[in-house]
mmCIF file of C-alpha atoms in Angstrom:
data_model
loop_
_atom_site.group_PDB
_atom_site.id
_atom_site.type_symbol
_atom_site.label_atom_id
_atom_site.label_comp_id
_atom_site.label_asym_id
_atom_site.label_seq_id
_atom_site.Cartn_x
_atom_site.Cartn_y
_atom_site.Cartn_z
ATOM 1 C CA MET U 28 -21.171 -89.511 14.417
ATOM 2 C CA ILE U 29 -18.239 -92.197 14.016
ATOM 3 C CA SER U 30 -15.243 -92.231 16.408
ATOM 4 C CA VAL U 31 -11.873 -92.985 14.516
ATOM 5 C CA ARG U 32 -8.869 -93.600 16.633
ATOM 6 C CA VAL U 33 -5.134 -93.429 15.371
ATOM 7 C CA PHE U 34 -2.493 -95.510 16.967
ATOM 8 C CA GLY U 35 1.313 -95.795 16.006
ATOM 9 C CA PRO U 36 3.496 -93.864 13.750
ATOM 10 C CA LEU U 37 0.416 -92.842 11.867
ATOM 11 C CA ARG U 38 -0.790 -91.031 14.768
ATOM 12 C CA GLU U 39 2.458 -89.023 14.594
ATOM 13 C CA MET U 40 2.304 -88.291 11.054
ATOM 14 C CA LEU U 41 -1.367 -87.208 11.332
ATOM 15 C CA ARG U 42 -0.802 -85.130 14.551
ATOM 16 C CA MET U 43 -3.778 -86.405 16.193
ATOM 17 C CA GLY U 44 -5.032 -89.359 17.927
ATOM 18 C CA SER U 45 -8.753 -89.365 17.349
ATOM 19 C CA LEU U 46 -11.460 -87.407 15.546
ATOM 20 C CA ARG U 47 -15.024 -87.670 15.164
ATOM 21 C CA VAL U 48 -16.713 -87.829 11.700
ATOM 22 C CA ASP U 49 -20.376 -86.813 10.752
ATOM 23 C CA ALA U 50 -22.112 -90.463 9.877
ATOM 24 C CA SER U 51 -24.153 -88.750 7.271
ATOM 25 C CA GLN U 52 -21.025 -88.133 5.053
ATOM 26 C CA VAL U 53 -20.033 -91.778 4.921
ATOM 27 C CA GLY U 54 -21.416 -95.249 4.098
ATOM 28 C CA THR U 55 -18.196 -97.285 4.085
ATOM 29 C CA VAL U 56 -14.783 -97.422 5.237
ATOM 30 C CA SER U 57 -13.279 -96.188 1.833
ATOM 31 C CA GLU U 58 -15.668 -93.078 2.189
ATOM 32 C CA LEU U 59 -14.628 -92.902 5.678
ATOM 33 C CA LEU U 60 -10.945 -92.835 4.903
ATOM 34 C CA ALA U 61 -11.558 -89.853 2.133
ATOM 35 C CA VAL U 62 -13.088 -87.682 4.845
ATOM 36 C CA VAL U 63 -10.620 -88.167 7.200
ATOM 37 C CA SER U 64 -7.849 -87.515 4.658
ATOM 38 C CA ASN U 65 -9.638 -84.283 3.584
ATOM 39 C CA THR U 66 -10.257 -83.274 7.070
ATOM 40 C CA ILE U 67 -6.792 -83.926 8.113
ATOM 41 C CA GLY U 68 -4.742 -83.133 4.834
ATOM 42 C CA ALA U 69 -1.843 -84.861 6.365
ATOM 43 C CA ALA U 70 -2.222 -88.166 4.485
ATOM 44 C CA LYS U 71 -3.762 -89.314 1.214
ATOM 45 C CA PRO U 72 -6.457 -92.016 1.461
ATOM 46 C CA SER U 73 -4.480 -94.595 -0.068
ATOM 47 C CA GLU U 74 -1.675 -94.123 2.598
ATOM 48 C CA LEU U 75 -4.497 -94.412 5.356
ATOM 49 C CA ARG U 76 -5.531 -97.790 3.490
ATOM 50 C CA LYS U 77 -1.994 -99.200 4.528
ATOM 51 C CA ALA U 78 -3.218 -99.272 7.970
ATOM 52 C CA SER U 79 -4.785 -102.179 9.823
ATOM 53 C CA ILE U 80 -8.277 -101.138 10.088
ATOM 54 C CA PHE U 81 -10.753 -102.182 12.641
ATOM 55 C CA VAL U 82 -14.586 -101.513 12.825
ATOM 56 C CA ASN U 83 -15.929 -101.966 16.362
ATOM 57 C CA GLY U 84 -12.976 -104.276 17.087
ATOM 58 C CA THR U 85 -13.195 -106.490 14.116
ATOM 59 C CA ASN U 86 -10.485 -106.365 11.445
ATOM 60 C CA ILE U 87 -12.158 -105.303 8.235
ATOM 61 C CA THR U 88 -10.287 -108.271 6.497
ATOM 62 C CA SER U 89 -13.096 -110.558 8.146
ATOM 63 C CA LEU U 90 -15.680 -108.080 7.001
ATOM 64 C CA LYS U 91 -16.277 -106.497 3.572
ATOM 65 C CA LEU U 92 -12.732 -104.838 3.412
ATOM 66 C CA LEU U 93 -13.030 -101.051 2.417
ATOM 67 C CA ARG U 94 -16.680 -101.638 1.471
ATOM 68 C CA THR U 95 -17.498 -102.416 5.108
ATOM 69 C CA PRO U 96 -20.390 -100.312 6.184
ATOM 70 C CA VAL U 97 -19.910 -97.805 8.944
ATOM 71 C CA LYS U 98 -22.981 -95.970 10.850
ATOM 72 C CA PRO U 99 -23.433 -93.703 13.874
ATOM 73 C CA GLY U 100 -21.876 -94.720 17.023
ATOM 74 C CA ASP U 101 -19.136 -97.155 15.583
ATOM 75 C CA GLU U 102 -15.624 -96.919 16.433
ATOM 76 C CA VAL U 103 -12.936 -97.321 13.668
ATOM 77 C CA VAL U 104 -9.476 -97.912 14.669
ATOM 78 C CA LEU U 105 -6.440 -97.227 12.413
ATOM 79 C CA LEU U 106 -3.155 -98.980 13.259
ATOM 80 C CA SER U 107 -0.076 -98.263 11.416
ATOM 81 C CA PRO U 108 1.554 -101.179 9.686
ATOM 82 C CA VAL U 109 4.424 -102.550 11.823
ATOM 83 C CA GLY U 110 7.864 -103.873 10.648
ATOM 84 C CA GLY U 111 10.639 -105.432 12.417
ATOM 85 C CA GLY U 112 12.559 -108.475 12.941
#
């Protein structure tokens, strides 16, 4: 299983703070976002891609972006984009 944790306004939109995804269904962050979207139904994958995404504490911008591999036992965190001034 892959643990997915959601924070910020995205958490409110999805109406849940965490879920677990069967690792056999996904191999990359992109595939994981599609499964999360299908499971929850409250957000499209394109909306989820706008979040800051971390795999095991590392931002995917330092990895392979949406092609970053995920495997059983991984933790993926989705942080809503933040604006302000």
